[in-house]
Each structure stands twice: as structure tokens, then as C-alpha cells.
mmCIF file of C-alpha atoms in Angstrom:
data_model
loop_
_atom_site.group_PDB
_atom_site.id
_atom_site.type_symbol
_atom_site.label_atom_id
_atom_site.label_comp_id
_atom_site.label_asym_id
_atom_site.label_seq_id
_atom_site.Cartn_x
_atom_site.Cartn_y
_atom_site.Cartn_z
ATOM 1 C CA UNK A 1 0.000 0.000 0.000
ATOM 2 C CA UNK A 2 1.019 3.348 -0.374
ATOM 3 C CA UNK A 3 0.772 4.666 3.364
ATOM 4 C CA UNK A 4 3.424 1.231 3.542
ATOM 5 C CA UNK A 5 5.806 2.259 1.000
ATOM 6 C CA UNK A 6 5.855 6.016 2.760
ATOM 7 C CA UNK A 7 6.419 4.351 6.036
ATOM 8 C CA UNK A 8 9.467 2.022 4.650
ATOM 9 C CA UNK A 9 10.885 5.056 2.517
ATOM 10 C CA UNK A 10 10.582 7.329 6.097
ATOM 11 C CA UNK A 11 12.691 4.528 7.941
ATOM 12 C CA UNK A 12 15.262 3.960 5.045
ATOM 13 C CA UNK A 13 15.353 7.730 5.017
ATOM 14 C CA UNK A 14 16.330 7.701 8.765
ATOM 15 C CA UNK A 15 18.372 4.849 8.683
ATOM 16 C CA UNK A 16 20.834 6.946 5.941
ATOM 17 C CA UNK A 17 20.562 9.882 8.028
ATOM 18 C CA UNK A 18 18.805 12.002 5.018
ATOM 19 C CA UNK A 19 15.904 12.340 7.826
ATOM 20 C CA UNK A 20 17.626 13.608 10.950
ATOM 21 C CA UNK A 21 16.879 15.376 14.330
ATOM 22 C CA UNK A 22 14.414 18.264 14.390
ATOM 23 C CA UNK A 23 15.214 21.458 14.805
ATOM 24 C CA UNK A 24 13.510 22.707 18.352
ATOM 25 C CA UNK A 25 12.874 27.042 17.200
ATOM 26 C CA UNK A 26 13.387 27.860 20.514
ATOM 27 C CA UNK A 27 13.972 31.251 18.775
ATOM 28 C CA UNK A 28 10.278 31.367 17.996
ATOM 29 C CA UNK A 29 9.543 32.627 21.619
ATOM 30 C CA UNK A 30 12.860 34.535 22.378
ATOM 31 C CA UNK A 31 14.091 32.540 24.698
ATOM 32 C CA UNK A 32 17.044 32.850 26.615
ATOM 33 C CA UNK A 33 19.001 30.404 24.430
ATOM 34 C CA UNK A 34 18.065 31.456 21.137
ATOM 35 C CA UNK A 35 19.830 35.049 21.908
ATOM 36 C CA UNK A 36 23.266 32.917 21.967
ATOM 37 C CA UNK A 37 23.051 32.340 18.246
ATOM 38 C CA UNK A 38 22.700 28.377 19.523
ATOM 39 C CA UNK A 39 20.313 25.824 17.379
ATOM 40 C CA UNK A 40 18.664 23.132 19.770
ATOM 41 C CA UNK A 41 18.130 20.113 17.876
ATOM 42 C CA UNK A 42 15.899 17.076 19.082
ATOM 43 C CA UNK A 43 16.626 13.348 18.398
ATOM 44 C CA UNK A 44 16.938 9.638 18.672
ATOM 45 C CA UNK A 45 19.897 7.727 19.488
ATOM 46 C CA UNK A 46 20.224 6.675 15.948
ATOM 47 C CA UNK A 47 20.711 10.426 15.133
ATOM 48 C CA UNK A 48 22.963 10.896 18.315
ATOM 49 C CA UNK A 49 25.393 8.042 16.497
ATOM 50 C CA UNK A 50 25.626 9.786 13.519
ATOM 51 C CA UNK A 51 28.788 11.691 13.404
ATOM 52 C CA UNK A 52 28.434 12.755 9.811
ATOM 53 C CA UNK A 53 25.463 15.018 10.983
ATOM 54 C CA UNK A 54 26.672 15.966 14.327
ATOM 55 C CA UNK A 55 29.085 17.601 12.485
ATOM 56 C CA UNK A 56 27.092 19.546 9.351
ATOM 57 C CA UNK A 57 24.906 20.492 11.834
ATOM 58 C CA UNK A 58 27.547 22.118 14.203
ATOM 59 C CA UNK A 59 26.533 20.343 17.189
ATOM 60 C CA UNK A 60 28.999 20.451 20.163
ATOM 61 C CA UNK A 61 27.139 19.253 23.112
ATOM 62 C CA UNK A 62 24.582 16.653 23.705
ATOM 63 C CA UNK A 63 22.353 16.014 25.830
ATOM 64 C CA UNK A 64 21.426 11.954 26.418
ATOM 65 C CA UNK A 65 18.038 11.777 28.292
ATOM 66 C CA UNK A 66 18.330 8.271 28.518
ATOM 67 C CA UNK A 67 19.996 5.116 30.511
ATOM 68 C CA UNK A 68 19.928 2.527 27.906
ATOM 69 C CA UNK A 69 22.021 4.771 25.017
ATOM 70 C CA UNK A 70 25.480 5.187 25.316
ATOM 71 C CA UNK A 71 27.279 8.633 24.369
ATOM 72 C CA UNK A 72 28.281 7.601 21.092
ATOM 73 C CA UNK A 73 31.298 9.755 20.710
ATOM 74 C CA UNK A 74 32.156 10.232 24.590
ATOM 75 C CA UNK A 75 35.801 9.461 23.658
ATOM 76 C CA UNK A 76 35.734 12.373 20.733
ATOM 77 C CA UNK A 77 36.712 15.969 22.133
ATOM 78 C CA UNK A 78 35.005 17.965 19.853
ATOM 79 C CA UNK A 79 32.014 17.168 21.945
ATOM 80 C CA UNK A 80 30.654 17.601 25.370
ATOM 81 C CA UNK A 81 28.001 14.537 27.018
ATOM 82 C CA UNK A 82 25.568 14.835 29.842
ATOM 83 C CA UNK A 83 23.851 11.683 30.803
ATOM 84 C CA UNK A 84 20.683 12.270 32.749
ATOM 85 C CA UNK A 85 20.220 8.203 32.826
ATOM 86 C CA UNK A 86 16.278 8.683 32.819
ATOM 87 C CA UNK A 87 14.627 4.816 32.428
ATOM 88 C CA UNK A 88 11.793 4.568 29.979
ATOM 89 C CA UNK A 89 8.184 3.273 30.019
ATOM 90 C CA UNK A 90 7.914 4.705 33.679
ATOM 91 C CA UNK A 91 11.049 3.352 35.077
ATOM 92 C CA UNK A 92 11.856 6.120 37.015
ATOM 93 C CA UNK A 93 9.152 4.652 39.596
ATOM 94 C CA UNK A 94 10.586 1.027 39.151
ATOM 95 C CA UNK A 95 14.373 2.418 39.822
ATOM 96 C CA UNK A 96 12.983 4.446 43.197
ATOM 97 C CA UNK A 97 14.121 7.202 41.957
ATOM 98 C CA UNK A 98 11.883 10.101 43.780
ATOM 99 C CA UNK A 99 10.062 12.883 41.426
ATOM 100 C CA UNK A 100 10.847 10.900 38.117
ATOM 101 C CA UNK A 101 12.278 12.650 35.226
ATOM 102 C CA UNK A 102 11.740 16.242 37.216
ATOM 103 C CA UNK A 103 14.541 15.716 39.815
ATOM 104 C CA UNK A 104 17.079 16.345 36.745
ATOM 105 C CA UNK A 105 15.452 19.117 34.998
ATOM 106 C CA UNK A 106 17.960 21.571 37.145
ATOM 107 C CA UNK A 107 20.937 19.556 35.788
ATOM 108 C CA UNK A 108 20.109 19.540 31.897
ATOM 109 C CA UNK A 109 19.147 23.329 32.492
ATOM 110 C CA UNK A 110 22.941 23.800 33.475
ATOM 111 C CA UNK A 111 24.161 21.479 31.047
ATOM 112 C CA UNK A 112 22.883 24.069 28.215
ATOM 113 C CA UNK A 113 23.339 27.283 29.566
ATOM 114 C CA UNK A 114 26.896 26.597 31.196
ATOM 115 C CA UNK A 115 29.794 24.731 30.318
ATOM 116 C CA UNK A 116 32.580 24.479 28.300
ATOM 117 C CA UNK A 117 32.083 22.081 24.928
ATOM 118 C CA UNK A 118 35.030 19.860 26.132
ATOM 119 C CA UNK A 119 34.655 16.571 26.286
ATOM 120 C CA UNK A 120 34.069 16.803 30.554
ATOM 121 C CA UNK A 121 31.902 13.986 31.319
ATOM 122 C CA UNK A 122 32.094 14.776 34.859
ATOM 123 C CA UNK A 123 30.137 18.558 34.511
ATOM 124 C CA UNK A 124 26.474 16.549 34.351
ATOM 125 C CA UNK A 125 27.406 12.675 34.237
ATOM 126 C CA UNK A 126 25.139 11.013 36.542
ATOM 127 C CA UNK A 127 24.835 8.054 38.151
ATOM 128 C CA UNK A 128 21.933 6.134 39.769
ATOM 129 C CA UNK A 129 23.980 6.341 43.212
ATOM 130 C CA UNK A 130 24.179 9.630 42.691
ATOM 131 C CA UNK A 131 20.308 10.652 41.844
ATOM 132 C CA UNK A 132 19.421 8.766 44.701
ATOM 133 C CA UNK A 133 21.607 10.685 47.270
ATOM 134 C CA UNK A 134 20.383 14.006 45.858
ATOM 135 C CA UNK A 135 16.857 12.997 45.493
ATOM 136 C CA UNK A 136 16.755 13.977 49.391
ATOM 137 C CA UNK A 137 18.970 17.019 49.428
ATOM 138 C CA UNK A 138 18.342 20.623 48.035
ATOM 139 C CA UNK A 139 20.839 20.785 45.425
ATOM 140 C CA UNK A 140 21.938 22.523 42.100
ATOM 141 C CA UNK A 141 19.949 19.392 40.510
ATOM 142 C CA UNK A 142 16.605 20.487 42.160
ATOM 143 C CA UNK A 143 16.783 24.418 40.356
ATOM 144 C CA UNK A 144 14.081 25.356 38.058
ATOM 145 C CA UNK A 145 15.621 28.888 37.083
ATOM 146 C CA UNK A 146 18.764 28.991 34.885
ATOM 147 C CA UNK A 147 22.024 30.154 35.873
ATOM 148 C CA UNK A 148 23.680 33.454 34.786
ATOM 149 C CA UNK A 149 26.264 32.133 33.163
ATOM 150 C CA UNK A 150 25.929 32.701 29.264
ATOM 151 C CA UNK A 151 29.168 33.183 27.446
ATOM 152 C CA UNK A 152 30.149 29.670 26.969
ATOM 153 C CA UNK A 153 27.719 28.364 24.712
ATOM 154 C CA UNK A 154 27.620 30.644 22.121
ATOM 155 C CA UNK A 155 27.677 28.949 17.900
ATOM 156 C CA UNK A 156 27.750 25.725 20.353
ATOM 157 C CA UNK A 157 24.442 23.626 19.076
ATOM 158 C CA UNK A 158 23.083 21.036 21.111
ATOM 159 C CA UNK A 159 21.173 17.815 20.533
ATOM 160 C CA UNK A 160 18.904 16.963 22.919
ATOM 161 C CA UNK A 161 18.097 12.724 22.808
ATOM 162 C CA UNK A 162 17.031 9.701 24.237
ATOM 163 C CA UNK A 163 16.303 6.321 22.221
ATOM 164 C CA UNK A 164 13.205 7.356 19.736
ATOM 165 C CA UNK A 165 13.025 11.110 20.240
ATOM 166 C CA UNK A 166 9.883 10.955 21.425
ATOM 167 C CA UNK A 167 9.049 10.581 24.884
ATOM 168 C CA UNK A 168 12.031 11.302 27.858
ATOM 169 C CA UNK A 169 14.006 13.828 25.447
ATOM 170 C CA UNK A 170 10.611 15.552 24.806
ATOM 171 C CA UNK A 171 9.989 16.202 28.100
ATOM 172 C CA UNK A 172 12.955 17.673 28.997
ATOM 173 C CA UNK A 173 12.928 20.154 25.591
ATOM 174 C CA UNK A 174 9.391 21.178 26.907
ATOM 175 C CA UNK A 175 11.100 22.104 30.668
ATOM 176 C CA UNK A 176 13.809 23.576 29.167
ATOM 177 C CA UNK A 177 11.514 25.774 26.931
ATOM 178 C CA UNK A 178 9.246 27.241 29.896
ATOM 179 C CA UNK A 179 12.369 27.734 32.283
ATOM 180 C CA UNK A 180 14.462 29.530 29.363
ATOM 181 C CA UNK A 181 11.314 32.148 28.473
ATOM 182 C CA UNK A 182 9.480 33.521 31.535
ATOM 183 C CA UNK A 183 6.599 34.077 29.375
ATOM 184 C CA UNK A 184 6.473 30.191 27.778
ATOM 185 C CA UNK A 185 4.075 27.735 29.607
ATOM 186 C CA UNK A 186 3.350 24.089 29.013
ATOM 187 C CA UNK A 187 0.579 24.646 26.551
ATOM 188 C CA UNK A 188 2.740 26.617 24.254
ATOM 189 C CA UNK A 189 5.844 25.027 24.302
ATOM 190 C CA UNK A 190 3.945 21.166 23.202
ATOM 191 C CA UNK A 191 1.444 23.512 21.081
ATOM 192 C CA UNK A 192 3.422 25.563 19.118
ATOM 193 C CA UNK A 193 6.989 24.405 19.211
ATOM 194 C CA UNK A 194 7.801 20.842 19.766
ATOM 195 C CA UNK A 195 4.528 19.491 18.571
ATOM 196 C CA UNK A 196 4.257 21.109 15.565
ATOM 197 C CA UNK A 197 8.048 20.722 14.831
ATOM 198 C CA UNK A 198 8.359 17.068 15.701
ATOM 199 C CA UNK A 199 5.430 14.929 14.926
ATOM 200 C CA UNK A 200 5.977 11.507 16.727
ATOM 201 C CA UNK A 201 6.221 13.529 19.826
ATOM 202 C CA UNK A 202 4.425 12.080 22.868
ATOM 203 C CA UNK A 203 5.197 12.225 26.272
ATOM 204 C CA UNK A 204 4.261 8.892 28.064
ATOM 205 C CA UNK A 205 2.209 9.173 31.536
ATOM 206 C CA UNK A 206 4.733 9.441 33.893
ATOM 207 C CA UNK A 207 6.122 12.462 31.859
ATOM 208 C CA UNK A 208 2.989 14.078 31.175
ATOM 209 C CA UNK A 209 2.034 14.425 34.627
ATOM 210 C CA UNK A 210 5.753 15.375 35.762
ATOM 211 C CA UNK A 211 5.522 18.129 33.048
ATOM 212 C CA UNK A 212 2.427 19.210 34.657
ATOM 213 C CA UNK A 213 3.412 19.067 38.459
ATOM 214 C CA UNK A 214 6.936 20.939 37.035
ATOM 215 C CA UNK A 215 4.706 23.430 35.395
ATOM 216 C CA UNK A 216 2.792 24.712 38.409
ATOM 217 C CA UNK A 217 5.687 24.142 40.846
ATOM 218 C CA UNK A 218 7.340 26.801 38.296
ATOM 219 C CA UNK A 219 4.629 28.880 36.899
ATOM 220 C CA UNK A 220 2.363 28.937 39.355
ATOM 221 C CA UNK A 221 -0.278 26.936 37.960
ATOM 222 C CA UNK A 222 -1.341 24.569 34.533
ATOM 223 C CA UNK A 223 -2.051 26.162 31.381
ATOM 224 C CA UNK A 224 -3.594 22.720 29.828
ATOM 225 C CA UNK A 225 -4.284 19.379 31.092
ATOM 226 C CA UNK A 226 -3.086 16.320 30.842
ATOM 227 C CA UNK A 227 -5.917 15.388 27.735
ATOM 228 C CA UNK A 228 -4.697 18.767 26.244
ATOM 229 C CA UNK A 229 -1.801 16.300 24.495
ATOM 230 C CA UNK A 230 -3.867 14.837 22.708
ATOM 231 C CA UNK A 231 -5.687 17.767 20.746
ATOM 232 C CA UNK A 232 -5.117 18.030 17.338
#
């Protein structure tokens, strides 16, 4: 059938790396990052492997949402990794890891507004010991509001993944969006920018009501609902 061969032309498409990661216009709302000149790509971990378009695309740091894809190109210097190590499927409850996928929104906020685009695993690497001892302590990990730092990252693009591109890296591009522009809720960010940029986007439960809970923890309220993912 036709809607077969487009689906089989869309993977082979992928699979050569002619279909990449999306392009995330955080420009769109003037947010903080966009005024660095920086282009915030999100991704799979097929297009985190591929060094070809890491490359074309200027990319320099990357963030890996996940705990079941390795940094690809850890041992190359021309880029810097954070790991957040986030499980999938809601296996941030499974792992007893306290406040899911929110307890590391601090840490990729600091990933992409500080730091040097060396290849310093140690500036956000994470490991499971590691969430769990700060999942009880007020630390830098726990901050909703960037930091002031912002002459680091400039012409340094960043890829944002996890393993489809569609769920855990999603949810942290739709945090980042309403900490990085005061006036950028929930409703907005899935409405007009990610949803509308990256089709297959969806977060799963777990991650839709984090994103809510993080949204009136930070704005003061919710600007949609959880069904409000769903509208077309």
C-alpha cells in the first residue's frame, strides 16, 4: 500500500541519516538560548550516532536523556556529554528514583546554559547512586531557574536525545523551553513548538504528569491538562 511504502521510505530515510533530528525554534519565543546564536536540535539515538550530521549540523554538546544509550562519541573531544540516565516506560518509579524525570530538569538546564564544549563527562554525568543521594537534598539538581552564566555556549548547538526522540528527550525540551522564556508555559511550548516541529512527539504518563506538576511548581499553575496532548 502506499501509506506502507511512505512508512518504509521514512525509515530507510532515517536509517541513511537524510531524515535527521528536528530542529527545536526555541527562537520562535525569544528565549534565553536562542539570543546565543545556539540551534537546539531534538533526536533519537540513531541520530545521536551519527557523526556525519553531528558535524554539518555544528553540534557540540549533547544532551542523552536516557539510561539505555550510550554517548556515542564520549571518547571524541570535539564534543561535550551529559547523561541524565532517565529509564523509559515509567522506570523512574521502578528504579525508586523520587520525582521521576523532574529531579534532573535543574541539571540539563545547566548542562545548556553553562559549560565548556570539552569533552568533561564529569560537569552533568550522573549516576543512579548519585540521583538517589540528591533525590533527598536541596541541590543545584533540584533548580528550576537557569544560571547566569551565558558566554560559553555561544555557535555551540546542542542535541537533545534519548532512544526514539519521542518521549524522555521531549519532556525535557518542553522544561527547558518554559524555564528559558518567563513568558512560555506548558501549553505553548507542546502547542506551538515541539509538537508542531516534531510529529511523533508524545510524552508517556509518567512524563505528562511530571511536566504538569513541574509546570505549576514553576509557573504557578497549569495552562492545559493532561488530555490537552492529545488535541489536534
Amino acid at each position: 500500500s502506499e501509506e506502507l511504502d511512505s512508512i518504509l521510505a521514512r525509515r530507510r530515510a532515517q536509517e541513511s541519516g537524510e531524515i535527521w533530528a528536528t530542529e527545536i525554534p526555541f527562537s520562535t519565543l525569544n528565549a534565553t538560548i536562542s539570543k546565543r546564536d545556539i540551534r537546539v536540535f531534538l533526536g533519537s539515538g540513531r541520530d545521536a550516532s551519527n557523526l556525519q550530521k553531528l558535524r554539518e549540523n555544528g553540534v557540540r554538546k549533547i544532551l542523552n536523556v536516557a539510561d539505555d544509550i550510550p554517548n556515542y562519541h564520549e571518547s571524541n573531544k570535539e564534543f561535550a556529554y551529559c547523561r541524565l540516565e532517565v529509564a523509559d516506560f515509567g522506570g523512574e518509579a521502578l528504579k525508586g528514583n523520587k520525582g521521576g524525570i523532574r529531579r534532573l530538569i535543574g541539571k540539563a538546564t545547566e548542562f545548556v546554559t553553562t559549560g565548556d564544549a570539552t569533552n568533561d563527562t564529569s560537569i552533568c554525568k550522573s549516576s543512579t547512586q548519585d540521583n538517589h543521594a540528591k533525590d533527598d537534598t536541596n541541590t543545584n539538581s533540584n533548580r528550576t531557574t537557569p544560571p547566569t552564566t551565558t558566554t560559553r555556549l555561544h555557535n555551540k548547538n546542542i542535541l537533545i536525545h534519548c532512544a526514539n526522540g519521542s518521549n524522555r528527550s521531549v519532556t525535557v525540551t518542553l522544561a527547558l523551553l518554559m524555564i528559558l522564556d518567563d513568558g512560555c508555559n506548558l501549553q505553548t511550548s507542546w502547542n506551538a513548538v515541539v509538537k508542531s516541529c516534531r510529529k511523533n512527539s508524545m510524552p508517556l504518563k509518567d512524563n505528562r504528569c511530571a511536566l504538569l506538576a513541574f509546570e505549576r511548581e514553576l509557573k504557578g499553575g497549569n495552562s492545559m491538562t493532561e488530555e490537552g496532548f492529545f488535541r489536534k
